[in-house]
Amino acid sequence: MSQLKNFFDANSVAIIGASNTPGKIGYAILRNMLDCGYPGRIYPINPKDKEILGLAAYPSLAALPEKVDLAVISVPARLVLPVARECGEHGVKHLVTITAGFKELGKEGLEAEKELINICRQYGMRNLGPNCAGMMDTHVPINTSFAKGFPLKGDIAFYSQSGAMMIAILDWSRSIGLGFSKVVSLGNKADLSEIDFIEEAADDPYTRVILCYIEDVMDGARFLEVVGKATRKKPVIILKSGTSQAGALAASSHTGALAGSDLAYDTAFKQCGVIRARSMTELFDLAIAFSKCPVPRGDKVAIVTNSGGPGIITTDNVELKGLQMSRFTKETLDELRAGLPPEAGIYNPVDVLGDAKTDRYRFALEKVCADPNTDSVILLMCPTAVTEPVETSRVFIEMRDRYPEKPFFAAYMGGGSLQEGADMLAQAGIPCFTFPEPGINAIKELVNYGKFKNTPLAGDELVFPDVDKRAVKAIFYDVVKDNRLVLLGSEAYDVARAYGIPAAPIVLATSPDEAVEEAEKMGYPVVMKVASPKILHKTDVGGVKVGLKNAAEVRNAFVEIMENVTRLMPQAVVYGIEVQKMMPKGNELIIGMTRDVQFGPMIGCGLGGIYVNLLKDVSFRLARGLTRKEIEAMLAETKAYTLLRGYRGEQPSDIPALVEAIARVARLVLDFPEITEMDINPVFTYPNGLSALDVKITISLS
Ligand code: COA
């Protein structure tokens, strides 16, 4: 439930730092409040002036005739804290802090920002900013910003972490007739962030599409919870900047290196149904599409064109985006054949030819739009000497009105000669681009969003009554006591078993006799590996022996490994030799985990073995909120999935067992935040069950 009551719909607003001096921000804000037609009461606060822009001004909040819902703060940074405290004391519910000079300046600014939020918490106020350009709502209307002008009324809510970008977009939007319900500059997000605004907009009757430009998410868990619910109600489209690979370089595990810093955002967005835009152009193309078009029933696209080349290019793009070309019914084809010139293309794309005037476009569009296999329509036009852009646009609008359940897009491939027709479409709410690709991309996103909304929420949380948390805690305790953060193979095996992850038995032996005893217990053949936290690449120092079939071989291997290691790495502390049951070969997979600062553990699974980094066939999901259904979807994204299902006559692997093992790894890393990285590579999958062969776990001290 949103806590933003009386934020946008404030009954009264105090502007602290309102000024009579044109060019000052305090002047611009008051001017904007007056110009937008704000219906509530406005109180300029200024210690010197009695009247500002025709309104009575007050020296302080104490002098006001009532408690105000909202205060806009536009005084220098050194005055912000006392002013905020004064707001709290006078019952102000919300602040919009325009003033810059906080966190963005470094340590001192950060301290001041923290203090600002402490004051807000103390008085139960919510704060937008600091360092923001303000907010607007076209339906209230209210404009607490110092932007030039006011947006047109519309149904897009836009939240921007860059004030400059917000102001620029406003100016541009008016020029193309695009309207907004709300526009908010998020500033430093010290308190209110995109999460709060998305929560509010999800239930706002005037908002149809939620749009964000952000540079980071500051509370990953809350983002997933709140935004995951909002996307079920309306589309949330986000452009997130800062997609560097620094995180990937810093990671030491396979899974961490494969993931990279941006992947957590990608995965989080995917998992909670956010549509991710990759550029400013795409952000607004999608905003227009989602605001103007319905979500289509299916993924079949019909193209009507007056030129062959663009028709083919668009067809290619339809396939590239994973959409289908409509296959018209026999009746439609017969009618098109009978009504169009013999040279015309009647199969999709329908090519009405370069000499087509409006009547021919109309004929083709009527048949194509009516066809039950058409879910979306894209109209292509090249300006030949006989093309009638305005008249044809009129027909296209008529078709859209006749089939409101289908999205209509246009690409008018030309310049000035098509402009009037293109403007006509835009005004009527049909997205019209210069080239077809953005339209097809928008159809793809509309189709995907429809699929997402139609997928029921999978409520199966990963609950395992049989896991032994205490055993894992005890192992970690011992490891830390031993001044280590990396678990030995045998310790990692014990952790895996405590969580029901089927790992191949592995036991630490400190003498040849003990090694033989353990090998006899688990049964031959066995593998033996040196156990030393300092030796990462065991094979390189002669620290691994495989296929040992009897007691004599085990005894020899023990001695040989010890000799090799002493010779090649004399300084390494050796805990003993691990004896592991040699498992039959299966499909080699990797299951891993890397931890993202914001979104927590990310689970990866895909093709394992020694080529894991080369093949990069690993798919990821966040452990938080993960379901078995999502795990299956993650597996299905990998090439390894083909192997798992039985490639070229091979027996299929036990996929349910793999899903179960991944679910248990997710439970483990959620239960133990001290696990910083985890790799199981390889995991052998069999027709019946699976076996985790090499479990690597790194923990932190906390
Ligand atoms: N209560 C109310 N008004 C007060 C006050 C108080 N306690 N103390 C001072 N004022 C008045 C001043 O007298 C002045 O009014 P005047 O023009 O009539 O003299 C007004 O508040 C503003 O103070 P001033 O010292 O002139 O500051 P300023 O207008 O030059 O700068 C900010 C104030 C907030 C605009 C500036 O500090 C700032 O942060 N600018 C950057 C904003 C920004 O970029 N935000 C991020 C956008 S993305």
PDB file of C-alpha atoms in Angstrom, residues 480-597:
ATOM      1  CA  VAL A 480      36.549 -19.832  10.443  1.00  0.00           C
ATOM      2  CA  LYS A 481      38.194 -21.104  13.616  1.00  0.00           C
ATOM      3  CA  ASP A 482      40.812 -22.706  11.378  1.00  0.00           C
ATOM      4  CA  ASN A 483      41.470 -19.243   9.864  1.00  0.00           C
ATOM      5  CA  ARG A 484      40.075 -20.208   6.509  1.00  0.00           C
ATOM      6  CA  LEU A 485      37.267 -18.926   4.278  1.00  0.00           C
ATOM      7  CA  VAL A 486      37.445 -21.619   1.595  1.00  0.00           C
ATOM      8  CA  LEU A 487      35.991 -24.995   2.566  1.00  0.00           C
ATOM      9  CA  LEU A 488      37.846 -28.229   1.920  1.00  0.00           C
ATOM     10  CA  GLY A 489      36.139 -30.620  -0.476  1.00  0.00           C
ATOM     11  CA  SER A 490      35.057 -32.892   2.357  1.00  0.00           C
ATOM     12  CA  GLU A 491      33.578 -29.973   4.309  1.00  0.00           C
ATOM     13  CA  ALA A 492      31.732 -28.707   1.256  1.00  0.00           C
ATOM     14  CA  TYR A 493      30.411 -32.244   0.715  1.00  0.00           C
ATOM     15  CA  ASP A 494      29.055 -32.270   4.288  1.00  0.00           C
ATOM     16  CA  VAL A 495      27.334 -28.919   3.688  1.00  0.00           C
ATOM     17  CA  ALA A 496      25.791 -30.228   0.469  1.00  0.00           C
ATOM     18  CA  ARG A 497      24.551 -33.389   2.160  1.00  0.00           C
ATOM     19  CA  ALA A 498      23.082 -31.388   5.050  1.00  0.00           C
ATOM     20  CA  TYR A 499      20.915 -29.650   2.451  1.00  0.00           C
ATOM     21  CA  GLY A 500      20.022 -32.806   0.567  1.00  0.00           C
ATOM     22  CA  ILE A 501      22.137 -31.944  -2.488  1.00  0.00           C
ATOM     23  CA  PRO A 502      23.242 -35.323  -3.876  1.00  0.00           C
ATOM     24  CA  ALA A 503      27.027 -35.057  -3.762  1.00  0.00           C
ATOM     25  CA  ALA A 504      29.487 -37.885  -4.414  1.00  0.00           C
ATOM     26  CA  PRO A 505      30.853 -39.068  -1.053  1.00  0.00           C
ATOM     27  CA  ILE A 506      34.218 -37.508  -0.224  1.00  0.00           C
ATOM     28  CA  VAL A 507      36.184 -38.064   2.974  1.00  0.00           C
ATOM     29  CA  LEU A 508      39.437 -36.618   4.280  1.00  0.00           C
ATOM     30  CA  ALA A 509      42.111 -39.240   5.096  1.00  0.00           C
ATOM     31  CA  THR A 510      45.302 -38.352   6.947  1.00  0.00           C
ATOM     32  CA  SER A 511      47.153 -41.622   6.406  1.00  0.00           C
ATOM     33  CA  PRO A 512      47.370 -44.356   3.751  1.00  0.00           C
ATOM     34  CA  ASP A 513      45.577 -46.767   6.123  1.00  0.00           C
ATOM     35  CA  GLU A 514      42.732 -44.349   6.678  1.00  0.00           C
ATOM     36  CA  ALA A 515      42.486 -43.741   2.918  1.00  0.00           C
ATOM     37  CA  VAL A 516      42.184 -47.491   2.280  1.00  0.00           C
ATOM     38  CA  GLU A 517      39.575 -47.853   5.024  1.00  0.00           C
ATOM     39  CA  GLU A 518      37.434 -45.059   3.531  1.00  0.00           C
ATOM     40  CA  ALA A 519      37.842 -46.375  -0.008  1.00  0.00           C
ATOM     41  CA  GLU A 520      36.688 -49.851   1.112  1.00  0.00           C
ATOM     42  CA  LYS A 521      33.668 -48.277   2.805  1.00  0.00           C
ATOM     43  CA  MET A 522      32.560 -46.333  -0.250  1.00  0.00           C
ATOM     44  CA  GLY A 523      33.573 -48.993  -2.762  1.00  0.00           C
ATOM     45  CA  TYR A 524      36.037 -48.917  -5.671  1.00  0.00           C
ATOM     46  CA  PRO A 525      36.996 -47.248  -7.931  1.00  0.00           C
ATOM     47  CA  VAL A 526      37.909 -44.045  -6.096  1.00  0.00           C
ATOM     48  CA  VAL A 527      39.555 -40.708  -6.843  1.00  0.00           C
ATOM     49  CA  MET A 528      42.116 -39.130  -4.511  1.00  0.00           C
ATOM     50  CA  LYS A 529      42.855 -35.405  -4.281  1.00  0.00           C
ATOM     51  CA  VAL A 530      45.208 -33.417  -2.104  1.00  0.00           C
ATOM     52  CA  ALA A 531      43.389 -31.340   0.537  1.00  0.00           C
ATOM     53  CA  SER A 532      45.099 -27.995   0.963  1.00  0.00           C
ATOM     54  CA  PRO A 533      43.515 -24.543   0.970  1.00  0.00           C
ATOM     55  CA  LYS A 534      46.634 -23.136  -0.714  1.00  0.00           C
ATOM     56  CA  ILE A 535      46.524 -25.500  -3.714  1.00  0.00           C
ATOM     57  CA  LEU A 536      43.902 -24.324  -6.168  1.00  0.00           C
ATOM     58  CA  HIS A 537      45.015 -26.245  -9.241  1.00  0.00           C
ATOM     59  CA  LYS A 538      45.509 -29.711  -7.790  1.00  0.00           C
ATOM     60  CA  THR A 539      46.202 -31.506 -11.066  1.00  0.00           C
ATOM     61  CA  ASP A 540      49.112 -29.155 -11.865  1.00  0.00           C
ATOM     62  CA  VAL A 541      51.049 -30.303  -8.798  1.00  0.00           C
ATOM     63  CA  GLY A 542      50.331 -34.015  -9.232  1.00  0.00           C
ATOM     64  CA  GLY A 543      47.683 -33.783  -6.507  1.00  0.00           C
ATOM     65  CA  VAL A 544      44.962 -35.892  -8.176  1.00  0.00           C
ATOM     66  CA  LYS A 545      44.782 -39.647  -8.968  1.00  0.00           C
ATOM     67  CA  VAL A 546      41.742 -41.171 -10.594  1.00  0.00           C
ATOM     68  CA  GLY A 547      40.381 -44.690 -11.202  1.00  0.00           C
ATOM     69  CA  LEU A 548      42.028 -46.343  -8.190  1.00  0.00           C
ATOM     70  CA  LYS A 549      40.688 -49.876  -8.097  1.00  0.00           C
ATOM     71  CA  ASN A 550      42.072 -51.533  -4.951  1.00  0.00           C
ATOM     72  CA  ALA A 551      43.784 -51.029  -1.610  1.00  0.00           C
ATOM     73  CA  ALA A 552      47.324 -51.200  -3.061  1.00  0.00           C
ATOM     74  CA  GLU A 553      46.575 -48.494  -5.616  1.00  0.00           C
ATOM     75  CA  VAL A 554      45.047 -46.269  -2.944  1.00  0.00           C
ATOM     76  CA  ARG A 555      48.069 -46.754  -0.676  1.00  0.00           C
ATOM     77  CA  ASN A 556      50.508 -45.915  -3.519  1.00  0.00           C
ATOM     78  CA  ALA A 557      48.455 -42.915  -4.605  1.00  0.00           C
ATOM     79  CA  PHE A 558      48.525 -41.497  -1.103  1.00  0.00           C
ATOM     80  CA  VAL A 559      52.309 -41.666  -0.941  1.00  0.00           C
ATOM     81  CA  GLU A 560      52.791 -40.376  -4.483  1.00  0.00           C
ATOM     82  CA  ILE A 561      50.480 -37.370  -4.040  1.00  0.00           C
ATOM     83  CA  MET A 562      52.215 -36.426  -0.812  1.00  0.00           C
ATOM     84  CA  GLU A 563      55.647 -36.676  -2.473  1.00  0.00           C
ATOM     85  CA  ASN A 564      54.530 -34.604  -5.504  1.00  0.00           C
ATOM     86  CA  VAL A 565      53.052 -31.853  -3.405  1.00  0.00           C
ATOM     87  CA  THR A 566      56.011 -31.692  -1.009  1.00  0.00           C
ATOM     88  CA  ARG A 567      58.345 -31.371  -3.983  1.00  0.00           C
ATOM     89  CA  LEU A 568      56.336 -28.816  -6.009  1.00  0.00           C
ATOM     90  CA  MET A 569      54.687 -26.766  -3.257  1.00  0.00           C
ATOM     91  CA  PRO A 570      56.751 -27.340  -0.136  1.00  0.00           C
ATOM     92  CA  GLN A 571      55.271 -24.331   1.650  1.00  0.00           C
ATOM     93  CA  ALA A 572      51.620 -25.444   1.298  1.00  0.00           C
ATOM     94  CA  VAL A 573      49.883 -26.725   4.411  1.00  0.00           C
ATOM     95  CA  VAL A 574      48.384 -30.124   3.546  1.00  0.00           C
ATOM     96  CA  TYR A 575      45.413 -31.362   5.583  1.00  0.00           C
ATOM     97  CA  GLY A 576      45.531 -34.856   4.095  1.00  0.00           C
ATOM     98  CA  ILE A 577      44.176 -36.567   1.006  1.00  0.00           C
ATOM     99  CA  GLU A 578      40.501 -36.622   0.095  1.00  0.00           C
ATOM    100  CA  VAL A 579      39.086 -39.927  -1.077  1.00  0.00           C
ATOM    101  CA  GLN A 580      36.044 -39.690  -3.280  1.00  0.00           C
ATOM    102  CA  LYS A 581      33.897 -42.327  -4.855  1.00  0.00           C
ATOM    103  CA  MET A 582      34.505 -42.309  -8.592  1.00  0.00           C
ATOM    104  CA  MET A 583      31.127 -41.722 -10.181  1.00  0.00           C
ATOM    105  CA  PRO A 584      30.058 -42.948 -13.603  1.00  0.00           C
ATOM    106  CA  LYS A 585      30.195 -40.249 -16.266  1.00  0.00           C
ATOM    107  CA  GLY A 586      26.994 -38.329 -16.960  1.00  0.00           C
ATOM    108  CA  ASN A 587      26.133 -35.049 -18.657  1.00  0.00           C
ATOM    109  CA  GLU A 588      28.499 -32.467 -17.176  1.00  0.00           C
ATOM    110  CA  LEU A 589      26.740 -29.432 -15.759  1.00  0.00           C
ATOM    111  CA  ILE A 590      27.586 -26.579 -13.437  1.00  0.00           C
ATOM    112  CA  ILE A 591      25.384 -25.201 -10.671  1.00  0.00           C
ATOM    113  CA  GLY A 592      26.737 -22.063  -9.082  1.00  0.00           C
ATOM    114  CA  MET A 593      26.004 -19.002  -7.064  1.00  0.00           C
ATOM    115  CA  THR A 594      27.364 -15.490  -7.036  1.00  0.00           C
ATOM    116  CA  ARG A 595      26.101 -12.762  -4.752  1.00  0.00           C
ATOM    117  CA  ASP A 596      24.958  -9.372  -5.979  1.00  0.00           C
ATOM    118  CA  VAL A 597      25.148  -6.439  -3.567  1.00  0.00           C
TER     119      VAL A 597
END
